[in-house]
mmCIF file of C-alpha atoms and ligand atoms in Angstrom:
data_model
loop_
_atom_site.group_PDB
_atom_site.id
_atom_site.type_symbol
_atom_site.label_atom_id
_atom_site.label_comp_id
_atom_site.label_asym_id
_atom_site.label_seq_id
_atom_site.Cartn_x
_atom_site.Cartn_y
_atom_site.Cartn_z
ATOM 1 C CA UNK A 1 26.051 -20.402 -33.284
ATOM 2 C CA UNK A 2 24.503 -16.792 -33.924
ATOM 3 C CA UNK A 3 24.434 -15.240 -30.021
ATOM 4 C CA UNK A 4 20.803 -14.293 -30.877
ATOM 5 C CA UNK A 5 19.742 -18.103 -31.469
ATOM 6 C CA UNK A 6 21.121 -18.795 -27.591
ATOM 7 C CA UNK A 7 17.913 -18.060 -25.568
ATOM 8 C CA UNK A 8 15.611 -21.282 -24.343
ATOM 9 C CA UNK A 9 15.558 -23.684 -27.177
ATOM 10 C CA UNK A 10 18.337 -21.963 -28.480
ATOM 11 C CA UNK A 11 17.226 -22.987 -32.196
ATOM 12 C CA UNK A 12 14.581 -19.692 -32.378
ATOM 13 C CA UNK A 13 16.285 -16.627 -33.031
ATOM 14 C CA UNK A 14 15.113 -14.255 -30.959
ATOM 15 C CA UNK A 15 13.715 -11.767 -33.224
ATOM 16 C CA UNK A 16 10.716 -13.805 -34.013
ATOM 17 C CA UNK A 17 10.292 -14.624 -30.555
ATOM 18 C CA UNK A 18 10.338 -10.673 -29.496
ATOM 19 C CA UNK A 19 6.846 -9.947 -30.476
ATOM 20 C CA UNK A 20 4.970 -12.154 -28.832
ATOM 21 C CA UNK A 21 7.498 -11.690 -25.176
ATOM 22 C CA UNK A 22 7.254 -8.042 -25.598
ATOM 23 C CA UNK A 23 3.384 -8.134 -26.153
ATOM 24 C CA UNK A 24 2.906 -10.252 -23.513
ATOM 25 C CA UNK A 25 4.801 -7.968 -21.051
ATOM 26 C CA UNK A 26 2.836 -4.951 -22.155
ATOM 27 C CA UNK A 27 -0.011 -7.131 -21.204
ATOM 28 C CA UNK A 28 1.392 -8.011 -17.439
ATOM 29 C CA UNK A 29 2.436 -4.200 -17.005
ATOM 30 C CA UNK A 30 -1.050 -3.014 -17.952
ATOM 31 C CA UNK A 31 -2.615 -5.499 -15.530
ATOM 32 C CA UNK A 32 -0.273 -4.257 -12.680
ATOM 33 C CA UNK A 33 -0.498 -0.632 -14.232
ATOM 34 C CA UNK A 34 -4.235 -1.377 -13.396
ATOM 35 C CA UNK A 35 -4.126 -2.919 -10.036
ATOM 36 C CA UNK A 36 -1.999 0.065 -8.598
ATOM 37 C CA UNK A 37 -3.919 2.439 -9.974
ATOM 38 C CA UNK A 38 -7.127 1.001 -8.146
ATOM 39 C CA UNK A 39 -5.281 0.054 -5.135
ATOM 40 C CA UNK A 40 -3.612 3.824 -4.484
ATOM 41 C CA UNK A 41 -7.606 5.365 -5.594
ATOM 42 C CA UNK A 42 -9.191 3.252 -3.131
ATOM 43 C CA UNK A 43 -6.451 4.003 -0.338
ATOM 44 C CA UNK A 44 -6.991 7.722 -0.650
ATOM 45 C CA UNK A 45 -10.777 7.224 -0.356
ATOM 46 C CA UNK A 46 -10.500 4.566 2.635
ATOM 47 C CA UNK A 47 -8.214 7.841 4.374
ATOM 48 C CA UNK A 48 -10.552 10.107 3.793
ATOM 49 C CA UNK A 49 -13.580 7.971 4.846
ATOM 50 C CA UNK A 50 -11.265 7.883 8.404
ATOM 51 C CA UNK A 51 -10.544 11.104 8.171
ATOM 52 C CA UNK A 52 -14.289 11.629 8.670
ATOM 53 C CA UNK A 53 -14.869 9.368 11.511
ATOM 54 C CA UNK A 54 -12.615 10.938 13.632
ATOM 55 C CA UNK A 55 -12.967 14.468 12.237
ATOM 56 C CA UNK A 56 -16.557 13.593 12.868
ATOM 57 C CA UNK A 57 -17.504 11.079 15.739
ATOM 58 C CA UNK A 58 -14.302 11.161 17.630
ATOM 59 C CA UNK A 59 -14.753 15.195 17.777
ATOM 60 C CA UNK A 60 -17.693 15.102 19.025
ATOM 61 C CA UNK A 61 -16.879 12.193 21.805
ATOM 62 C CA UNK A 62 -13.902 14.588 23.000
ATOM 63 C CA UNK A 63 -16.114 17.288 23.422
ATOM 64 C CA UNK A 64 -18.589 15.713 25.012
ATOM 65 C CA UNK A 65 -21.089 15.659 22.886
ATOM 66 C CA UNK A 66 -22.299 12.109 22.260
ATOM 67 C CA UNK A 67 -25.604 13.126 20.799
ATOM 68 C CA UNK A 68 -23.925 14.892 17.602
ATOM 69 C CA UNK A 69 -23.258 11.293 16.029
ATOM 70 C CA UNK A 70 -27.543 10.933 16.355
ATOM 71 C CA UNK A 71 -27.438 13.700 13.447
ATOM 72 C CA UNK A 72 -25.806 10.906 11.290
ATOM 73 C CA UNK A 73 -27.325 7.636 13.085
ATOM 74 C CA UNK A 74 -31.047 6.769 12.929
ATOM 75 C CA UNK A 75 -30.342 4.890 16.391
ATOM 76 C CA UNK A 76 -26.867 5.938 17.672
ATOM 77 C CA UNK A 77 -25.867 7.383 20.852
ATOM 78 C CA UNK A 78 -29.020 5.850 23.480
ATOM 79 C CA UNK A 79 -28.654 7.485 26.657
ATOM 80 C CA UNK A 80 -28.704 4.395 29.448
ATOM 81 C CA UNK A 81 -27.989 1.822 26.675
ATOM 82 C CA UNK A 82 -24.774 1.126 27.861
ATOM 83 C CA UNK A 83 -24.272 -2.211 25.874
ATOM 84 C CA UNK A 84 -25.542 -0.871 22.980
ATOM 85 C CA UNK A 85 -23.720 2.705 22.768
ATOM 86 C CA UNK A 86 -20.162 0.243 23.732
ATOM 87 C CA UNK A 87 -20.803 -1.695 20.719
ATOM 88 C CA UNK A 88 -21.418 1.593 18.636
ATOM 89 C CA UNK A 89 -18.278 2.895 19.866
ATOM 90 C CA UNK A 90 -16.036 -0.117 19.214
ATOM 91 C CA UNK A 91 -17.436 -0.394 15.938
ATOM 92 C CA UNK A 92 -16.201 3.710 15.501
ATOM 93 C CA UNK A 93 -12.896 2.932 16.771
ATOM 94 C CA UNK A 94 -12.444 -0.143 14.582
ATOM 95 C CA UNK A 95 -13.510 1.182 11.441
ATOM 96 C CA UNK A 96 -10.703 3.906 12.188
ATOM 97 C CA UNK A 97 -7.917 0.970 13.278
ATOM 98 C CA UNK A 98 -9.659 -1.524 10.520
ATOM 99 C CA UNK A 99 -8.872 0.588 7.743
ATOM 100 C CA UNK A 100 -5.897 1.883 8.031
ATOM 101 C CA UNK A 101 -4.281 -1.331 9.386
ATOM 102 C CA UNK A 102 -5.525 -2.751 5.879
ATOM 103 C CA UNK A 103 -4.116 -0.013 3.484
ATOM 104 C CA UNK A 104 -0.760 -0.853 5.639
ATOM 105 C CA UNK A 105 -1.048 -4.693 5.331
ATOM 106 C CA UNK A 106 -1.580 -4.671 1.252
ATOM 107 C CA UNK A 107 1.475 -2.359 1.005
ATOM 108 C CA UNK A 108 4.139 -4.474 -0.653
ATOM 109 C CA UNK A 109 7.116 -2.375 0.469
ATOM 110 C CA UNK A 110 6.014 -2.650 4.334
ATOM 111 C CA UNK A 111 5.812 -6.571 3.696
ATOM 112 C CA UNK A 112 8.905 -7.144 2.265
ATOM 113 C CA UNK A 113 10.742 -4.732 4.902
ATOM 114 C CA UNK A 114 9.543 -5.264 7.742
ATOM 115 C CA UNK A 115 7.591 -9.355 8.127
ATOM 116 C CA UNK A 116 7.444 -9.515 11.435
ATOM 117 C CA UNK A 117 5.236 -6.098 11.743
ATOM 118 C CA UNK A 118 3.180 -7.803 9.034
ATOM 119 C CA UNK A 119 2.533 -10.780 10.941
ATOM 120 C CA UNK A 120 1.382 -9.205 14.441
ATOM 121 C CA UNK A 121 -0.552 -6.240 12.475
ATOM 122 C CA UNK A 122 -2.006 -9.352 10.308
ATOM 123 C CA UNK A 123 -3.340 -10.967 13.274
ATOM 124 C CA UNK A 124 -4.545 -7.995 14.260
ATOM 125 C CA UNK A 125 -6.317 -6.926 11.637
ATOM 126 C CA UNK A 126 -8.167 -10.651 11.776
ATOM 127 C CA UNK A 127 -9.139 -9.732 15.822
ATOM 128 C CA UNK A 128 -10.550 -6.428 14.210
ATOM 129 C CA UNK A 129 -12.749 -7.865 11.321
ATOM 130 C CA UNK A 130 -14.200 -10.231 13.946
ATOM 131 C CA UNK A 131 -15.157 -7.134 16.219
ATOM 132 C CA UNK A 132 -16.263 -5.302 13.224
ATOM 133 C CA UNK A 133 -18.856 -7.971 12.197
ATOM 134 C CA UNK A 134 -20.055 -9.792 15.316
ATOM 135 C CA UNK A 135 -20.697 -6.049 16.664
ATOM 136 C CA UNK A 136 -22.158 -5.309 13.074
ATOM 137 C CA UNK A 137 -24.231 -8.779 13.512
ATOM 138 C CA UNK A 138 -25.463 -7.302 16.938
ATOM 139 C CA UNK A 139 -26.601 -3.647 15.856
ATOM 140 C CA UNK A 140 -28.396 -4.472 13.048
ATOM 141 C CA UNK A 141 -30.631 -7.397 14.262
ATOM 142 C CA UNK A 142 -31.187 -5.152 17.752
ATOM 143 C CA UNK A 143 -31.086 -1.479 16.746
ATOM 144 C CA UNK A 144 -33.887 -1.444 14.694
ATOM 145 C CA UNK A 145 -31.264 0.583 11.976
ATOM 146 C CA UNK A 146 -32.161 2.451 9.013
ATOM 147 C CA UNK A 147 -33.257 0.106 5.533
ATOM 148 C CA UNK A 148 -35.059 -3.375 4.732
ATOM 149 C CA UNK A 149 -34.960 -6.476 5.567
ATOM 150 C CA UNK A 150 -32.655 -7.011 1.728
ATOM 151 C CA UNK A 151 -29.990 -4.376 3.504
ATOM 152 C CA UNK A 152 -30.537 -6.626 6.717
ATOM 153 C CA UNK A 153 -29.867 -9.981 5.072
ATOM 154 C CA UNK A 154 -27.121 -8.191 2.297
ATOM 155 C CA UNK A 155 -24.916 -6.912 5.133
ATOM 156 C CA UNK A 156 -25.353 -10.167 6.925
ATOM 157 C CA UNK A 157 -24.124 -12.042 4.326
ATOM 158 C CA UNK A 158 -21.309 -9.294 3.770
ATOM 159 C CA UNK A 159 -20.031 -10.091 7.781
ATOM 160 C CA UNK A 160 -20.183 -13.765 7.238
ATOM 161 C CA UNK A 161 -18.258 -13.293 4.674
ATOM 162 C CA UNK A 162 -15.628 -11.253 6.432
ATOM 163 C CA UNK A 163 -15.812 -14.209 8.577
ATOM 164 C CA UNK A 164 -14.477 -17.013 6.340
ATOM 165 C CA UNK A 165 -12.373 -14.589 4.656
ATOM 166 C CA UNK A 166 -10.891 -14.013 7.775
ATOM 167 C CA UNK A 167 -10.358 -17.209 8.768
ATOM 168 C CA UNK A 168 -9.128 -18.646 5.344
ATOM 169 C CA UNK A 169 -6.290 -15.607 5.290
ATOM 170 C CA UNK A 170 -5.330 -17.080 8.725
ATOM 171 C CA UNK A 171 -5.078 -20.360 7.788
ATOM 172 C CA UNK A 172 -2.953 -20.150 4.617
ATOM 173 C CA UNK A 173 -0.768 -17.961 6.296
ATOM 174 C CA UNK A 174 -0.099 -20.277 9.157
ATOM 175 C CA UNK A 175 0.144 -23.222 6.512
ATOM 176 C CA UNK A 176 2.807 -21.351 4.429
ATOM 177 C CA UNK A 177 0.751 -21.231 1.276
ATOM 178 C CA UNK A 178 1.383 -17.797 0.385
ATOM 179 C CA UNK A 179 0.085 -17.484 -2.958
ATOM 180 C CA UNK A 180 -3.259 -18.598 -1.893
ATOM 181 C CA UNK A 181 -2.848 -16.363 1.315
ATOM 182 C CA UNK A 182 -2.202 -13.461 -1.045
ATOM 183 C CA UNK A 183 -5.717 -13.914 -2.833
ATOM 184 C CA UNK A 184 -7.648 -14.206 0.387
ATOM 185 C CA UNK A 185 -5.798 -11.084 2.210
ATOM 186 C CA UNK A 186 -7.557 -9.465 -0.649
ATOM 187 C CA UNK A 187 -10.866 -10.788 -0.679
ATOM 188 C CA UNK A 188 -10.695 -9.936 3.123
ATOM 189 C CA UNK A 189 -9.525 -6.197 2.109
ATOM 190 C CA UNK A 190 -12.790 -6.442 -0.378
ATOM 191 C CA UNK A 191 -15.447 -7.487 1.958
ATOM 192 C CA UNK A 192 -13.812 -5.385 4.987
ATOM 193 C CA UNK A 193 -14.133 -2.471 2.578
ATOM 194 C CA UNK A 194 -17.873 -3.344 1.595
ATOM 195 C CA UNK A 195 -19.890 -0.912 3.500
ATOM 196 C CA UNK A 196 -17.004 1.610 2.006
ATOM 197 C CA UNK A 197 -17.695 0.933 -1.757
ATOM 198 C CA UNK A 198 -22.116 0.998 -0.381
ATOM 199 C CA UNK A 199 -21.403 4.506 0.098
ATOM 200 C CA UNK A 200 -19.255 5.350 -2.702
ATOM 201 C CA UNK A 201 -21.293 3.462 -4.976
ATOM 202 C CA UNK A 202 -23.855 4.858 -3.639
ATOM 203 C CA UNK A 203 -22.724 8.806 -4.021
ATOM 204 C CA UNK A 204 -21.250 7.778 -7.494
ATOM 205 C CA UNK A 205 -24.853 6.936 -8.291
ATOM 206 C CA UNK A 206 -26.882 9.724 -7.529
ATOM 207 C CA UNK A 207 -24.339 11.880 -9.253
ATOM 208 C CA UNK A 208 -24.517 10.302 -12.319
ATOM 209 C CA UNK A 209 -28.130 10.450 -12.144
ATOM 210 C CA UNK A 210 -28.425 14.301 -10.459
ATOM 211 C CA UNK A 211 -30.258 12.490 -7.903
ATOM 212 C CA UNK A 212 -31.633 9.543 -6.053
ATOM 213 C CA UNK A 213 -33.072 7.449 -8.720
ATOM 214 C CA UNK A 214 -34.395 4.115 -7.749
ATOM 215 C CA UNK A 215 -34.733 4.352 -4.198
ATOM 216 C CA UNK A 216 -36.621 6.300 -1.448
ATOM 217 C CA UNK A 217 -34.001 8.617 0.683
ATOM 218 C CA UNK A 218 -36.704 8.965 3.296
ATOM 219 C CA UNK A 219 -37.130 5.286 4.420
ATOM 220 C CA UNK A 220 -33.579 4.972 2.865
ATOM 221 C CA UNK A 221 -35.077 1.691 0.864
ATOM 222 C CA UNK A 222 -35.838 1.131 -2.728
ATOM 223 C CA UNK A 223 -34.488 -1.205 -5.476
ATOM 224 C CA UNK A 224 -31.659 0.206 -6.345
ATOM 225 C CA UNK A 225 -30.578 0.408 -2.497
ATOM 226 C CA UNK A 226 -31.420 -3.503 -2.253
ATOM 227 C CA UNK A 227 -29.149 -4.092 -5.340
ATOM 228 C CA UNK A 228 -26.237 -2.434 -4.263
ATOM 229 C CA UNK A 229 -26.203 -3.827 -0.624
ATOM 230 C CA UNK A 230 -25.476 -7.247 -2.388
ATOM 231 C CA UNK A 231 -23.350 -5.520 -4.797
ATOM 232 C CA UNK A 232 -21.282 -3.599 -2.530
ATOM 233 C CA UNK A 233 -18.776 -6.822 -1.693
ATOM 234 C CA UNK A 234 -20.237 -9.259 -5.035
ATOM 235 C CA UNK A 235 -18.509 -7.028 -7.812
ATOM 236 C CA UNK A 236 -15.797 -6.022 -5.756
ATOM 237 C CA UNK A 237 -14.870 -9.704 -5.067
ATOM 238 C CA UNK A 238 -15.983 -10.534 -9.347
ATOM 239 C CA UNK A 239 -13.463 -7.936 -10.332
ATOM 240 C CA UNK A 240 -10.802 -9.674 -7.993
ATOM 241 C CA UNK A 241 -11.337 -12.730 -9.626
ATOM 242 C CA UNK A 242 -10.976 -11.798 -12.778
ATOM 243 C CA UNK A 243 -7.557 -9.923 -11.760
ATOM 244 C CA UNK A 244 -6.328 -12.980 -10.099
ATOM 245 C CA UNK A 245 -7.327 -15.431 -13.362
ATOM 246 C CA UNK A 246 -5.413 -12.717 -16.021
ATOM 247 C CA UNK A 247 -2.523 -12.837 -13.595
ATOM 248 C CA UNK A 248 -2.312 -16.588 -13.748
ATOM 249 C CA UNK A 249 -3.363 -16.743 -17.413
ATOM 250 C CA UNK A 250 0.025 -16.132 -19.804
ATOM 251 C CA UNK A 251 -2.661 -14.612 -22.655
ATOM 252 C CA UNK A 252 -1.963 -11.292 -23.052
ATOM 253 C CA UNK A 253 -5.635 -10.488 -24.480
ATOM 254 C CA UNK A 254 -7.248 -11.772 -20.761
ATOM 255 C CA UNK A 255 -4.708 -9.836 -19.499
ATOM 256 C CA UNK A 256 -5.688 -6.687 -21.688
ATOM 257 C CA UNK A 257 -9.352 -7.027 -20.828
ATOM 258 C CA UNK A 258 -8.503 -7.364 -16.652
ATOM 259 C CA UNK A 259 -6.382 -4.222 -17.488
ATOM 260 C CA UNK A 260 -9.614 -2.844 -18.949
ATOM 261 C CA UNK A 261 -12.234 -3.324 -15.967
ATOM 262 C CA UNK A 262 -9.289 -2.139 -13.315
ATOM 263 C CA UNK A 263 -9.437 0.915 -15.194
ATOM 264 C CA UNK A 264 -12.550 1.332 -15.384
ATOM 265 C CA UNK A 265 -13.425 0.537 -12.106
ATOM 266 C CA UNK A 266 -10.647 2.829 -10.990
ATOM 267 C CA UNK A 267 -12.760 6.310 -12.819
ATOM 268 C CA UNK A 268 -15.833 4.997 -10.870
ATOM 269 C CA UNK A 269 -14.000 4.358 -7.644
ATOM 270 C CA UNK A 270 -12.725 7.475 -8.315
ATOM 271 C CA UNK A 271 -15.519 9.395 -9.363
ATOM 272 C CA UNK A 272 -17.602 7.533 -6.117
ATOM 273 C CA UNK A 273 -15.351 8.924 -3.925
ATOM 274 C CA UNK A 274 -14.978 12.363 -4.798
ATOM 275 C CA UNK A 275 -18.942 12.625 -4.694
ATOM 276 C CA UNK A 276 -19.120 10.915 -1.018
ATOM 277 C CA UNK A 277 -16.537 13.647 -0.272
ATOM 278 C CA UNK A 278 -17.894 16.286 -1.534
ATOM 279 C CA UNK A 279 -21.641 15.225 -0.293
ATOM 280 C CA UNK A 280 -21.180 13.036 2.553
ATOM 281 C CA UNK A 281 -17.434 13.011 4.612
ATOM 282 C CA UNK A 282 -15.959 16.905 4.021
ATOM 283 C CA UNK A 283 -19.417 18.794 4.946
ATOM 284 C CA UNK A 284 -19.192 17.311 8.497
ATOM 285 C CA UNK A 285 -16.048 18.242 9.131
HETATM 286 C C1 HEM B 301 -15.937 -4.267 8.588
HETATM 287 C C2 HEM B 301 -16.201 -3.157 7.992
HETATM 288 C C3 HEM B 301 -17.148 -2.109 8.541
HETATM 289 C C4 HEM B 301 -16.874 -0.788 8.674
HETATM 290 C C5 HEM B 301 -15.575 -0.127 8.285
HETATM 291 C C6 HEM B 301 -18.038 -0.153 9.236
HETATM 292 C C7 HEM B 301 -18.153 1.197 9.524
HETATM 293 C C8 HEM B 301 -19.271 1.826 10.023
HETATM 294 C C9 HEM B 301 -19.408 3.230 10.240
HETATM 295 C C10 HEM B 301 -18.340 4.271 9.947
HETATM 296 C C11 HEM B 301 -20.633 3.474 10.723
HETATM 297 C C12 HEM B 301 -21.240 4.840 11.065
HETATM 298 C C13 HEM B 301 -22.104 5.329 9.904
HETATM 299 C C14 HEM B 301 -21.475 6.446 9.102
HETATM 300 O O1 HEM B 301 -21.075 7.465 9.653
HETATM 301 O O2 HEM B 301 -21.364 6.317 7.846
HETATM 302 C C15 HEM B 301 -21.305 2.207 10.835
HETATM 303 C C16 HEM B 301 -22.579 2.025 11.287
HETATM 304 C C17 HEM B 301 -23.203 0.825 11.334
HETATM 305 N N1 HEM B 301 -22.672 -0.405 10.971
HETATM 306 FE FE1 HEM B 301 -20.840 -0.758 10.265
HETATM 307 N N2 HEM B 301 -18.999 -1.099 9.431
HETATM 308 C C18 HEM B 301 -18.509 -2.307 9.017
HETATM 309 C C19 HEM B 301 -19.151 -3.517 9.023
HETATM 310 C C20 HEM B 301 -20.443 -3.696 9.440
HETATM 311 C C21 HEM B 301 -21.150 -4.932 9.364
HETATM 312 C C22 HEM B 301 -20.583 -6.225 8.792
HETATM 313 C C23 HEM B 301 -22.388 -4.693 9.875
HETATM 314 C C24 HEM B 301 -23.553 -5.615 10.030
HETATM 315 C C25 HEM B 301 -23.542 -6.893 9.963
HETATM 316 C C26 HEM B 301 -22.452 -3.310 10.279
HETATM 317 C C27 HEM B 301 -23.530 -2.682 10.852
HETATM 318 C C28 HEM B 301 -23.639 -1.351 11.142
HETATM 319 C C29 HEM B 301 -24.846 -0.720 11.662
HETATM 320 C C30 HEM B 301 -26.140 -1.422 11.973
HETATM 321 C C31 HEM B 301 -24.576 0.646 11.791
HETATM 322 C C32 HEM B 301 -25.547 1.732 12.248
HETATM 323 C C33 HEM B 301 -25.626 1.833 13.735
HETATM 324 C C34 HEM B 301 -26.764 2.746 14.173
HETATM 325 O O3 HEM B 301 -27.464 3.353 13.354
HETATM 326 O O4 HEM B 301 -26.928 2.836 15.366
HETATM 327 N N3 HEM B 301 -21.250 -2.728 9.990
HETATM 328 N N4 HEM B 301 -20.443 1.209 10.394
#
């Protein structure tokens, strides 16, 4: 027999079969082509959002000067409200340990090398997202903070959320089902990351309108700002799922269009980001 008639069946020759393999492994090296791409955007952004908080907040805490986070905050540092400002600053110092710990975790490298620091920084990360969102839960329902009740309910939803994600991630990982503990670690990332892509939605928005369109930035309400505090964890979390369905899906064309909307959601992620830098993060440094 012909060595090129040898592969599976053995009765193909494998120059008819090339076409299709090779097509279909452009398609699974655009899809991952696109995920990185997003990924290593969104990781630079996340930095520089942390970069900010401690450039910003944790500056002004070492000097002293509590009151300098009020210039940001519509209700932030309350002298005598000790509850209140130790919430505030847990929720500062997790955002900070929050985001960086899940760049780290969704590094593959780092979880192939080293499990065992994957593991305790998981659980870790878990004990975080609960701090993050029951201390959300608490300063929006008491603190009277900035928006409408839609922000109220949207980022409500969006710490439930981080909730069962949470808990889901846990659970698979515990049960050994790690291709299902995969897909949740990421929706986690996703809805960890939502008040993230509010704000670089958001700056992505009024620079590609020259200015607040659809929304108030006095009251800091409007439609658009009602839309978007749903939005910020929905498309994130629709885009995942239409990654994670090309990736099981062998047809190159759902793999193509996946490919497609990463890359497209990579220019606005990376377009959002340099505008919340440029307006928001690097001016209060
Ligand atoms: C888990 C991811 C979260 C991160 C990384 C995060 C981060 C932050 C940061 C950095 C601030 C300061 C505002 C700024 O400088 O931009 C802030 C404020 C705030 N966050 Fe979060 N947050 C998260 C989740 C939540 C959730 C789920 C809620 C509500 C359920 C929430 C409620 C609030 C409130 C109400 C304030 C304003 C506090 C005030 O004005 O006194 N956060 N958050």
């Amino acid at each position: 027999m012909h060595p090129s008639t040898t592969f599976e069946s053995g009765l193909i020759p494998d120059f008819q079969r090339a076409r299709p393999r090779s097509r279909s492994r452009r398609a699974s090296q655009a899809l991952r082509l696109g995920a990185v791409s997003w990924f290593v955007t969104a990781a630079i952004g996340q930095l520089l959002f942390v970069a900010y908080i401690i450039g910003f907040y944790g500056r002004a805490a070492l000097g002293g000067d509590m009151s300098a986070w009020n210039q940001v905050l519509a209700h932030g540092w309350e002298p005598g409200n000790t509850f209140g400002n130790t919430v505030l600053s847990l929720h500062l110092i997790f955002t900070v340990l929050i985001i960086v710990g899940g760049v780290v975790q969704l590094i593959p490298a780092i979880r192939q090398r080293w499990p065992r620091f994957h593991r305790y920084s998981g659980r870790f990360y878990i004990l975080s997202a609960v701090i993050m969102s029951v201390g959300g839960l608490i300063m929006v329902w008491t603190r009277n903070t900035v928006g409408d009740l839609s922000q109220h309910i949207a980022i409500s939803i969006n710490a439930l959320l981080i909730l069962c994600c949470a808990w889901m991630t846990l659970r698979l990982a515990i049960r050994r089902q790690l291709d299902r503990h995969r897909r949740w670690a990421i929706r986690l990332f996703l809805v960890v990351s939502g008040v993230w892509f509010l704000r670089v939605g958001l700056m992505f928005w009024i620079a590609a309108n020259q200015g607040p369109v659809g929304f108030d930035p006095k009251s800091f309400t409007g439609p658009f700002l009602s839309l978007i505090s749903f939005g910020q964890y929905l498309i994130p979390l629709a885009v995942a799922e239409i990654y994670f369905r090309a990736q099981r899906s062998q047809r190159p064309a759902q793999q193509w269009l996946a490919s497609g909307v990463l890359a497209l959601s990579t220019l606005i992620t990376g377009a959002g980001i340099a505008a919340a830098g440029l307006m928001m993060w690097l001016p209060r440094l």
